[in-house]
mmCIF file of C-alpha atoms and ligand atoms in Angstrom:
data_model
loop_
_atom_site.group_PDB
_atom_site.id
_atom_site.type_symbol
_atom_site.label_atom_id
_atom_site.label_comp_id
_atom_site.label_asym_id
_atom_site.label_seq_id
_atom_site.Cartn_x
_atom_site.Cartn_y
_atom_site.Cartn_z
ATOM 1 C CA MET B 1 0.526 -18.148 -12.146
ATOM 2 C CA THR B 2 1.937 -19.687 -8.953
ATOM 3 C CA LEU B 3 1.297 -18.001 -5.648
ATOM 4 C CA PRO B 4 3.999 -17.964 -2.943
ATOM 5 C CA THR B 5 3.881 -20.969 -0.599
ATOM 6 C CA HIS B 6 4.829 -18.976 2.501
ATOM 7 C CA VAL B 7 3.993 -15.428 3.562
ATOM 8 C CA THR B 8 5.658 -13.382 6.286
ATOM 9 C CA LEU B 9 3.369 -11.064 8.180
ATOM 10 C CA VAL B 10 4.765 -8.039 9.992
ATOM 11 C CA GLU B 11 2.428 -7.149 12.830
ATOM 12 C CA VAL B 12 2.187 -3.363 13.080
ATOM 13 C CA GLY B 13 -0.699 -3.224 15.571
ATOM 14 C CA PRO B 14 1.267 -2.050 18.614
ATOM 15 C CA ARG B 15 2.656 0.867 16.553
ATOM 16 C CA ASP B 16 0.400 1.793 13.615
ATOM 17 C CA GLY B 17 -2.608 0.254 15.360
ATOM 18 C CA LEU B 18 -2.298 2.335 18.479
ATOM 19 C CA GLN B 19 -0.552 5.549 17.364
ATOM 20 C CA ASN B 20 -3.794 7.229 16.365
ATOM 21 C CA GLU B 21 -5.743 6.311 19.511
ATOM 22 C CA LYS B 22 -6.709 9.431 21.414
ATOM 23 C CA LEU B 23 -7.042 7.884 24.883
ATOM 24 C CA PRO B 24 -3.799 6.642 26.374
ATOM 25 C CA VAL B 25 -3.288 2.885 26.317
ATOM 26 C CA SER B 26 -1.196 1.755 29.290
ATOM 27 C CA THR B 27 2.317 0.470 28.805
ATOM 28 C CA ALA B 28 1.255 -2.793 30.460
ATOM 29 C CA HIS B 29 -1.535 -3.273 27.901
ATOM 30 C CA LYS B 30 0.879 -2.581 25.044
ATOM 31 C CA ALA B 31 3.363 -5.128 26.404
ATOM 32 C CA GLN B 32 0.595 -7.705 26.874
ATOM 33 C CA MET B 33 -0.570 -7.078 23.309
ATOM 34 C CA VAL B 34 2.945 -7.882 22.082
ATOM 35 C CA ALA B 35 3.013 -10.999 24.297
ATOM 36 C CA LEU B 36 -0.257 -12.285 22.802
ATOM 37 C CA LEU B 37 0.882 -11.540 19.252
ATOM 38 C CA GLN B 38 4.121 -13.464 19.644
ATOM 39 C CA ALA B 39 2.190 -16.300 21.304
ATOM 40 C CA ALA B 40 0.048 -16.412 18.144
ATOM 41 C CA GLY B 41 3.207 -16.981 16.115
ATOM 42 C CA LEU B 42 4.032 -13.527 14.747
ATOM 43 C CA LYS B 43 7.777 -13.369 14.130
ATOM 44 C CA GLU B 44 8.022 -9.687 13.208
ATOM 45 C CA ILE B 45 6.426 -7.090 15.430
ATOM 46 C CA GLU B 46 6.565 -3.305 15.116
ATOM 47 C CA VAL B 47 6.532 -2.333 18.772
ATOM 48 C CA THR B 48 6.596 1.470 19.006
ATOM 49 C CA SER B 49 7.968 4.708 17.501
ATOM 50 C CA PHE B 50 10.749 7.007 18.584
ATOM 51 C CA VAL B 51 9.046 10.136 17.263
ATOM 52 C CA SER B 52 8.183 13.430 18.899
ATOM 53 C CA PRO B 53 5.732 12.905 21.779
ATOM 54 C CA LYS B 54 4.231 16.278 20.838
ATOM 55 C CA TRP B 55 3.371 14.898 17.409
ATOM 56 C CA VAL B 56 2.293 11.403 18.471
ATOM 57 C CA PRO B 57 1.515 11.342 22.218
ATOM 58 C CA GLN B 58 0.450 7.677 22.239
ATOM 59 C CA MET B 59 4.043 6.589 21.466
ATOM 60 C CA ALA B 60 5.564 8.685 24.296
ATOM 61 C CA ASP B 61 6.127 5.574 26.454
ATOM 62 C CA ASN B 62 8.431 4.013 23.823
ATOM 63 C CA LEU B 63 11.271 3.331 26.290
ATOM 64 C CA ALA B 64 8.930 1.797 28.848
ATOM 65 C CA VAL B 65 7.248 -0.418 26.237
ATOM 66 C CA MET B 66 10.571 -1.685 24.915
ATOM 67 C CA ALA B 67 11.636 -2.449 28.505
ATOM 68 C CA ALA B 68 8.341 -4.174 29.331
ATOM 69 C CA ILE B 69 8.109 -6.618 26.428
ATOM 70 C CA GLN B 70 9.244 -10.183 27.135
ATOM 71 C CA ARG B 71 11.249 -11.050 24.059
ATOM 72 C CA LEU B 72 11.182 -14.437 22.453
ATOM 73 C CA PRO B 73 14.105 -15.783 20.448
ATOM 74 C CA GLY B 74 13.376 -15.816 16.738
ATOM 75 C CA VAL B 75 11.084 -12.783 16.888
ATOM 76 C CA ARG B 76 12.225 -9.522 15.303
ATOM 77 C CA TYR B 77 11.155 -6.396 17.195
ATOM 78 C CA SER B 78 11.206 -3.154 15.211
ATOM 79 C CA VAL B 79 10.681 0.525 15.996
ATOM 80 C CA LEU B 80 10.166 3.661 13.909
ATOM 81 C CA THR B 81 13.007 6.192 13.927
ATOM 82 C CA PRO B 82 12.511 9.250 11.694
ATOM 83 C CA ASN B 83 15.846 10.912 12.531
ATOM 84 C CA MET B 84 19.111 10.594 14.487
ATOM 85 C CA GLN B 85 17.412 11.737 17.677
ATOM 86 C CA GLY B 86 14.959 8.873 17.351
ATOM 87 C CA LEU B 87 17.683 6.347 16.557
ATOM 88 C CA GLN B 88 19.798 7.476 19.508
ATOM 89 C CA ALA B 89 16.858 7.105 21.854
ATOM 90 C CA ALA B 90 16.030 3.686 20.380
ATOM 91 C CA LEU B 91 19.512 2.122 20.350
ATOM 92 C CA PRO B 92 19.739 1.421 24.109
ATOM 93 C CA THR B 93 16.467 -0.514 23.827
ATOM 94 C CA HIS B 94 18.105 -2.912 21.324
ATOM 95 C CA PRO B 95 15.579 -3.044 18.495
ATOM 96 C CA ASP B 96 16.305 -5.792 15.944
ATOM 97 C CA GLU B 97 15.238 -3.507 13.152
ATOM 98 C CA ILE B 98 14.447 0.157 12.660
ATOM 99 C CA VAL B 99 12.050 1.756 10.211
ATOM 100 C CA VAL B 100 12.608 5.037 8.409
ATOM 101 C CA PHE B 101 9.527 6.418 6.710
ATOM 102 C CA ALA B 102 9.395 8.545 3.600
ATOM 103 C CA ALA B 103 6.530 9.537 1.338
ATOM 104 C CA ALA B 104 6.005 9.441 -2.407
ATOM 105 C CA SER B 105 4.210 12.792 -2.201
ATOM 106 C CA GLU B 106 5.831 16.059 -1.092
ATOM 107 C CA ALA B 107 2.723 17.256 0.703
ATOM 108 C CA PHE B 108 2.491 14.171 2.902
ATOM 109 C CA SER B 109 6.202 14.291 3.684
ATOM 110 C CA GLN B 110 5.743 17.828 5.005
ATOM 111 C CA LYS B 111 2.653 16.996 7.052
ATOM 112 C CA ASN B 112 3.977 13.747 8.504
ATOM 113 C CA ILE B 113 7.633 14.449 9.198
ATOM 114 C CA ASN B 114 7.877 18.200 8.663
ATOM 115 C CA CYS B 115 10.371 18.139 5.800
ATOM 116 C CA SER B 116 10.606 17.659 2.042
ATOM 117 C CA ILE B 117 11.310 14.251 0.477
ATOM 118 C CA ALA B 118 14.903 15.316 -0.285
ATOM 119 C CA GLU B 119 15.426 16.504 3.297
ATOM 120 C CA SER B 120 13.986 13.251 4.632
ATOM 121 C CA ILE B 121 16.484 11.237 2.604
ATOM 122 C CA GLU B 122 19.314 13.434 3.924
ATOM 123 C CA ARG B 123 18.095 12.818 7.473
ATOM 124 C CA PHE B 124 17.755 9.081 6.951
ATOM 125 C CA ALA B 125 21.214 8.538 5.420
ATOM 126 C CA PRO B 126 23.160 8.843 8.718
ATOM 127 C CA VAL B 127 20.403 6.940 10.552
ATOM 128 C CA VAL B 128 20.775 4.013 8.127
ATOM 129 C CA ALA B 129 24.573 4.104 8.416
ATOM 130 C CA ALA B 130 24.491 4.200 12.224
ATOM 131 C CA ALA B 131 21.916 1.392 12.396
ATOM 132 C CA HIS B 132 24.021 -0.770 10.101
ATOM 133 C CA ALA B 133 27.128 -0.009 12.161
ATOM 134 C CA ALA B 134 25.179 -1.316 15.171
ATOM 135 C CA GLY B 135 24.193 -4.463 13.243
ATOM 136 C CA ILE B 136 20.566 -3.422 12.890
ATOM 137 C CA LYS B 137 18.508 -4.004 9.764
ATOM 138 C CA VAL B 138 16.707 -1.024 8.223
ATOM 139 C CA ARG B 139 13.251 -1.201 6.745
ATOM 140 C CA GLY B 140 11.862 1.734 4.817
ATOM 141 C CA ALA B 141 8.217 2.663 4.512
ATOM 142 C CA LEU B 142 7.046 4.583 1.469
ATOM 143 C CA SER B 143 3.772 6.295 2.303
ATOM 144 C CA CYS B 144 1.132 7.463 -0.143
ATOM 145 C CA ALA B 145 2.369 5.116 -2.855
ATOM 146 C CA VAL B 146 -0.891 5.324 -4.810
ATOM 147 C CA GLY B 147 -2.740 8.280 -3.343
ATOM 148 C CA CYS B 148 -2.174 11.199 -1.001
ATOM 149 C CA PRO B 149 -4.743 12.976 1.167
ATOM 150 C CA TYR B 150 -3.308 16.348 0.095
ATOM 151 C CA GLN B 151 -2.039 15.803 -3.454
ATOM 152 C CA GLY B 152 -4.548 13.219 -4.746
ATOM 153 C CA GLU B 153 -3.237 10.689 -7.279
ATOM 154 C CA VAL B 154 0.377 9.570 -6.944
ATOM 155 C CA SER B 155 2.113 8.108 -10.000
ATOM 156 C CA PRO B 156 4.380 5.053 -10.241
ATOM 157 C CA ASP B 157 7.162 7.440 -11.350
ATOM 158 C CA GLU B 158 6.928 9.226 -8.001
ATOM 159 C CA VAL B 159 7.152 5.872 -6.197
ATOM 160 C CA GLU B 160 10.168 4.793 -8.195
ATOM 161 C CA ARG B 161 11.952 8.094 -7.602
ATOM 162 C CA VAL B 162 11.830 7.623 -3.818
ATOM 163 C CA ALA B 163 12.461 3.851 -4.009
ATOM 164 C CA ARG B 164 15.691 4.631 -5.862
ATOM 165 C CA LEU B 165 16.694 7.200 -3.220
ATOM 166 C CA MET B 166 15.972 4.783 -0.362
ATOM 167 C CA LYS B 167 18.077 2.115 -2.065
ATOM 168 C CA ALA B 168 20.916 4.594 -2.630
ATOM 169 C CA ILE B 169 21.212 5.358 1.085
ATOM 170 C CA GLY B 170 21.243 1.656 1.958
ATOM 171 C CA VAL B 171 17.702 1.003 3.203
ATOM 172 C CA ASP B 172 17.529 -2.804 3.209
ATOM 173 C CA HIS B 173 13.822 -3.376 2.626
ATOM 174 C CA LEU B 174 11.053 -1.249 1.150
ATOM 175 C CA GLY B 175 7.425 -1.322 2.247
ATOM 176 C CA ILE B 176 4.957 0.117 -0.234
ATOM 177 C CA ALA B 177 2.260 1.811 1.797
ATOM 178 C CA ASP B 178 -1.247 2.740 0.758
ATOM 179 C CA THR B 179 -1.682 5.142 3.649
ATOM 180 C CA ILE B 180 -5.256 6.126 2.841
ATOM 181 C CA GLY B 181 -6.408 2.824 1.389
ATOM 182 C CA VAL B 182 -7.434 4.117 -2.037
ATOM 183 C CA GLY B 183 -5.422 1.596 -4.037
ATOM 184 C CA THR B 184 -6.943 -1.020 -6.307
ATOM 185 C CA PRO B 185 -5.082 -4.054 -7.702
ATOM 186 C CA LYS B 186 -3.671 -2.651 -10.944
ATOM 187 C CA LYS B 187 -2.447 0.532 -9.264
ATOM 188 C CA ILE B 188 -0.898 -1.391 -6.393
ATOM 189 C CA GLN B 189 0.831 -3.782 -8.798
ATOM 190 C CA ALA B 190 2.164 -0.817 -10.781
ATOM 191 C CA ALA B 191 3.623 0.784 -7.625
ATOM 192 C CA MET B 192 5.080 -2.558 -6.482
ATOM 193 C CA GLU B 193 6.653 -3.208 -9.852
ATOM 194 C CA ARG B 194 8.529 0.090 -9.577
ATOM 195 C CA ALA B 195 9.808 -0.864 -6.123
ATOM 196 C CA LEU B 196 10.850 -4.236 -7.570
ATOM 197 C CA LYS B 197 13.122 -2.465 -10.045
ATOM 198 C CA HIS B 198 15.301 -1.500 -7.074
ATOM 199 C CA TYR B 199 14.642 -4.207 -4.480
ATOM 200 C CA PRO B 200 14.480 -8.006 -4.788
ATOM 201 C CA LEU B 201 11.171 -9.783 -4.141
ATOM 202 C CA ASP B 202 12.165 -10.821 -0.634
ATOM 203 C CA GLN B 203 12.911 -7.215 0.329
ATOM 204 C CA VAL B 204 9.606 -5.591 -0.567
ATOM 205 C CA SER B 205 6.353 -5.653 1.333
ATOM 206 C CA GLY B 206 2.857 -4.235 1.166
ATOM 207 C CA HIS B 207 1.311 -2.053 3.876
ATOM 208 C CA PHE B 208 -2.327 -1.492 3.071
ATOM 209 C CA HIS B 209 -4.808 0.546 5.044
ATOM 210 C CA ASP B 210 -8.335 -0.692 4.451
ATOM 211 C CA THR B 211 -10.254 2.580 4.241
ATOM 212 C CA TYR B 212 -12.029 1.632 1.006
ATOM 213 C CA GLY B 213 -12.143 -2.118 1.718
ATOM 214 C CA GLN B 214 -9.577 -2.979 -0.967
ATOM 215 C CA ALA B 215 -6.702 -4.221 1.176
ATOM 216 C CA LEU B 216 -7.268 -7.987 0.897
ATOM 217 C CA THR B 217 -7.756 -7.720 -2.849
ATOM 218 C CA ASN B 218 -4.572 -5.705 -3.079
ATOM 219 C CA ILE B 219 -2.698 -8.339 -1.091
ATOM 220 C CA TYR B 220 -3.947 -10.992 -3.526
ATOM 221 C CA ALA B 221 -2.765 -8.829 -6.431
ATOM 222 C CA CYS B 222 0.669 -8.668 -4.800
ATOM 223 C CA LEU B 223 0.755 -12.444 -4.276
ATOM 224 C CA GLU B 224 0.131 -12.805 -8.006
ATOM 225 C CA ILE B 225 3.391 -10.977 -8.713
ATOM 226 C CA GLY B 226 5.296 -12.935 -6.063
ATOM 227 C CA VAL B 227 5.348 -10.444 -3.188
ATOM 228 C CA HIS B 228 5.245 -12.466 0.031
ATOM 229 C CA THR B 229 5.622 -10.020 2.919
ATOM 230 C CA PHE B 230 2.805 -7.858 4.246
ATOM 231 C CA ASP B 231 2.180 -5.598 7.196
ATOM 232 C CA ALA B 232 -1.085 -6.087 9.043
ATOM 233 C CA SER B 233 -2.622 -4.898 12.262
ATOM 234 C CA VAL B 234 -4.504 -7.145 14.655
ATOM 235 C CA ALA B 235 -8.210 -6.279 15.014
ATOM 236 C CA GLY B 236 -7.813 -3.903 12.044
ATOM 237 C CA LEU B 237 -6.555 -1.099 14.239
ATOM 238 C CA GLY B 238 -4.588 1.766 12.850
ATOM 239 C CA GLY B 239 -4.317 5.029 11.068
ATOM 240 C CA CYS B 240 -1.933 7.873 10.691
ATOM 241 C CA PRO B 241 -2.608 11.107 12.588
ATOM 242 C CA TYR B 242 -1.429 13.033 9.502
ATOM 243 C CA ALA B 243 -3.731 11.216 7.035
ATOM 244 C CA LYS B 244 -7.198 12.402 7.978
ATOM 245 C CA GLY B 245 -10.005 9.970 7.241
ATOM 246 C CA ALA B 246 -7.679 7.004 6.804
ATOM 247 C CA THR B 247 -8.861 4.008 8.789
ATOM 248 C CA GLY B 248 -7.034 0.982 10.082
ATOM 249 C CA ASN B 249 -4.641 -1.366 8.449
ATOM 250 C CA VAL B 250 -5.823 -4.584 6.950
ATOM 251 C CA ALA B 251 -6.628 -6.853 9.906
ATOM 252 C CA THR B 252 -4.080 -9.588 10.567
ATOM 253 C CA GLU B 253 -6.915 -12.057 11.258
ATOM 254 C CA ASP B 254 -8.429 -11.349 7.821
ATOM 255 C CA VAL B 255 -5.090 -11.824 6.059
ATOM 256 C CA VAL B 256 -4.375 -15.091 7.881
ATOM 257 C CA PHE B 257 -7.855 -16.401 7.005
ATOM 258 C CA LEU B 258 -7.284 -15.558 3.341
ATOM 259 C CA LEU B 259 -3.842 -17.177 3.315
ATOM 260 C CA ASN B 260 -5.076 -20.278 5.172
ATOM 261 C CA GLY B 261 -7.762 -20.646 2.526
ATOM 262 C CA LEU B 262 -5.140 -20.418 -0.209
ATOM 263 C CA GLY B 263 -2.998 -23.042 1.514
ATOM 264 C CA ILE B 264 -0.219 -20.471 2.062
ATOM 265 C CA GLU B 265 1.765 -20.977 5.259
ATOM 266 C CA THR B 266 2.162 -18.169 7.791
ATOM 267 C CA GLY B 267 3.029 -20.017 10.997
ATOM 268 C CA ILE B 268 0.239 -18.101 12.747
ATOM 269 C CA ASP B 269 -2.428 -19.642 14.966
ATOM 270 C CA ILE B 270 -5.618 -17.823 14.001
ATOM 271 C CA ASP B 271 -7.418 -18.596 17.284
ATOM 272 C CA LYS B 272 -4.620 -17.131 19.366
ATOM 273 C CA LEU B 273 -4.539 -14.169 17.007
ATOM 274 C CA VAL B 274 -8.251 -13.614 17.624
ATOM 275 C CA ASP B 275 -7.474 -13.634 21.379
ATOM 276 C CA ALA B 276 -4.876 -10.897 20.841
ATOM 277 C CA GLY B 277 -7.381 -8.853 18.827
ATOM 278 C CA LEU B 278 -10.052 -9.290 21.481
ATOM 279 C CA PHE B 279 -7.650 -8.279 24.240
ATOM 280 C CA ILE B 280 -6.660 -4.988 22.659
ATOM 281 C CA SER B 281 -10.181 -4.215 21.424
ATOM 282 C CA ASP B 282 -11.484 -4.729 24.980
ATOM 283 C CA ALA B 283 -8.767 -2.412 26.272
ATOM 284 C CA LEU B 284 -9.960 0.212 23.779
ATOM 285 C CA GLY B 285 -13.595 -0.447 24.645
ATOM 286 C CA ARG B 286 -14.731 -1.549 21.210
ATOM 287 C CA GLN B 287 -15.391 -4.518 18.957
ATOM 288 C CA PRO B 288 -12.553 -5.795 16.738
ATOM 289 C CA VAL B 289 -12.824 -4.215 13.274
ATOM 290 C CA SER B 290 -11.629 -7.498 11.747
ATOM 291 C CA ARG B 291 -14.503 -9.300 9.996
ATOM 292 C CA VAL B 292 -12.793 -12.646 10.535
ATOM 293 C CA GLY B 293 -12.152 -11.803 14.199
ATOM 294 C CA ARG B 294 -15.823 -11.021 14.714
ATOM 295 C CA ALA B 295 -16.982 -14.101 12.851
ATOM 296 C CA LEU B 296 -14.718 -16.418 14.819
ATOM 297 C CA LEU B 297 -15.781 -14.805 18.100
ATOM 298 C CA ALA B 298 -19.452 -15.238 17.164
ATOM 299 C CA LYS B 299 -18.759 -18.880 16.333
ATOM 300 C CA ARG B 300 -17.082 -19.384 19.719
ATOM 301 C CA ALA B 301 -19.998 -17.749 21.526
ATOM 302 C CA GLY B 302 -22.523 -19.857 19.619
HETATM 303 P P1 LIG Q 1 10.448 18.527 13.833
HETATM 304 O O1 LIG Q 1 9.623 19.412 14.691
HETATM 305 O O2 LIG Q 1 10.686 18.945 12.427
HETATM 306 O O3 LIG Q 1 11.849 18.198 14.528
HETATM 307 O O4 LIG Q 1 9.798 17.085 13.848
HETATM 308 P P2 LIG Q 1 13.008 19.111 15.035
HETATM 309 O O5 LIG Q 1 14.263 18.345 14.764
HETATM 310 O O6 LIG Q 1 12.873 20.506 14.507
HETATM 311 O O7 LIG Q 1 12.753 19.148 16.620
HETATM 312 C C1 LIG Q 1 11.630 19.789 17.196
HETATM 313 C C2 LIG Q 1 11.303 19.162 18.520
HETATM 314 O O8 LIG Q 1 11.009 17.792 18.354
HETATM 315 C C3 LIG Q 1 12.456 19.221 19.529
HETATM 316 O O9 LIG Q 1 11.872 19.292 20.856
HETATM 317 C C4 LIG Q 1 13.099 17.875 19.390
HETATM 318 O O10 LIG Q 1 13.754 17.471 20.576
HETATM 319 C C5 LIG Q 1 11.874 16.996 19.162
HETATM 320 P P3 LIG Q 1 11.658 20.672 21.613
HETATM 321 O O11 LIG Q 1 13.031 21.285 21.678
HETATM 322 O O12 LIG Q 1 10.697 21.459 20.758
HETATM 323 O O13 LIG Q 1 11.092 20.246 22.913
HETATM 324 N N1 LIG Q 1 12.222 15.779 18.392
HETATM 325 C C6 LIG Q 1 12.029 14.531 18.864
HETATM 326 N N2 LIG Q 1 11.520 14.065 20.016
HETATM 327 C C7 LIG Q 1 11.471 12.713 20.170
HETATM 328 N N3 LIG Q 1 11.898 11.859 19.239
HETATM 329 C C8 LIG Q 1 12.409 12.266 18.082
HETATM 330 C C9 LIG Q 1 12.494 13.674 17.857
HETATM 331 N N4 LIG Q 1 12.939 14.423 16.825
HETATM 332 C C10 LIG Q 1 12.769 15.704 17.169
HETATM 333 N N5 LIG Q 1 12.817 11.389 17.167
HETATM 334 C C11 LIG Q 1 9.674 14.731 13.565
HETATM 335 C C12 LIG Q 1 10.282 16.027 13.073
HETATM 336 C C13 LIG Q 1 9.905 13.668 12.523
HETATM 337 C C14 LIG Q 1 10.327 14.328 14.875
HETATM 338 C C15 LIG Q 1 8.160 14.966 13.786
HETATM 339 O O14 LIG Q 1 7.625 15.466 12.617
HETATM 340 C C16 LIG Q 1 7.425 13.736 14.203
HETATM 341 O O15 LIG Q 1 7.639 13.179 15.273
HETATM 342 N N6 LIG Q 1 6.456 13.288 13.388
HETATM 343 C C17 LIG Q 1 5.634 12.134 13.705
HETATM 344 C C18 LIG Q 1 5.576 11.261 12.522
HETATM 345 C C19 LIG Q 1 4.819 9.995 12.855
HETATM 346 O O16 LIG Q 1 5.096 9.320 13.833
HETATM 347 N N7 LIG Q 1 3.850 9.664 11.987
HETATM 348 C C20 LIG Q 1 3.155 8.424 12.116
HETATM 349 C C21 LIG Q 1 4.049 7.261 11.760
HETATM 350 S S1 LIG Q 1 4.321 7.102 10.026
HETATM 351 C C22 LIG Q 1 2.932 6.217 9.490
HETATM 352 O O17 LIG Q 1 2.024 5.971 10.235
HETATM 353 C C23 LIG Q 1 2.930 5.717 8.073
HETATM 354 C C24 LIG Q 1 3.242 4.223 7.980
HETATM 355 O O18 LIG Q 1 2.341 3.458 8.756
HETATM 356 C C25 LIG Q 1 3.118 3.794 6.516
HETATM 357 C C26 LIG Q 1 1.793 4.278 5.908
HETATM 358 O O19 LIG Q 1 0.716 3.815 6.304
HETATM 359 O O20 LIG Q 1 1.893 5.174 5.051
HETATM 360 C C27 LIG Q 1 4.668 3.893 8.433
HETATM 361 MG MG1 LIG Q 2 0.382 2.906 8.202
#
């Protein structure tokens, strides 16, 4: 078994990390968070969402955030767009990539985006076509790939069914998401392998919430089958407002520490990453959730 030599991390902290925060985070803090993340070497950053501000109030300043970030060449800035209305609002802000998000379970699709899986695919098809016409890459997220807060277990067949549909409408890349963090290595590998029937290795990624503390192990299980792109959220922030009880994403600091230890390149400076995690945790008035972040901060203090 050979592990990949390089891993790409997609930083989802400014979007997934903050979307569930009840108290408003200022636009200036969001822009500074992005600035610190790119300074740490992140080359892919999910900045915000163009969703209904009634559903996700924290993302209501999407236009202002996109205007406030200071873009660096070589960094890809992405935004979530669940429908044409979202894409049309996002286009003038020139995202490099958009994300459409479907679910492997019907119940979660209804709760999260207020439509069935089939309806979501119908909605995404023109969004994908319009994004491509504008020269924008489309990433797809597939939520609840191993478990759903409403349905319970989700089977690999259900994952493959939606992976096939996403491929058919032209979604370029598929992220397999464990929204509620219940996955364990064999289940995650089984879901990934179904995605890999429709997407090449360099167009799949893992997005693992760490509710049950399995995310790092699941990333290792994905490395074993060659997957080399993962979403992560600095300081371990995150959660979905429509997945009750789900905690943050795997912390970017923790993933970088793991990969450094394995000798796998990421291009990320872990100390600068810890600074980014500290900055946003301070803004939220709490300690970073990241174990590595805390350990490195304790080491600095000592
Ligand atoms: P809907 O109510 O079915 O939409 O919502 P609608 O088309 O019937 O429109 C109703 C109202 O929403 C109208 O406004 C529209 O203008 C407005 P009103 O006339 O009532 O004032 N609207 C919008 N406003 C702004 N931007 C838009 C938009 N579309 C409609 N794009 C919708 C459908 C998808 C918009 C809604 O359900 C929604 O916003 N849901 C939020 C979903 C969300 O952001 N979830 C969290 C992100 S996904 C996630 O975290 C999972 C992920 O991390 C992977 C994982 O961990 O699983 C990616
Ligand atoms: Mg998520």
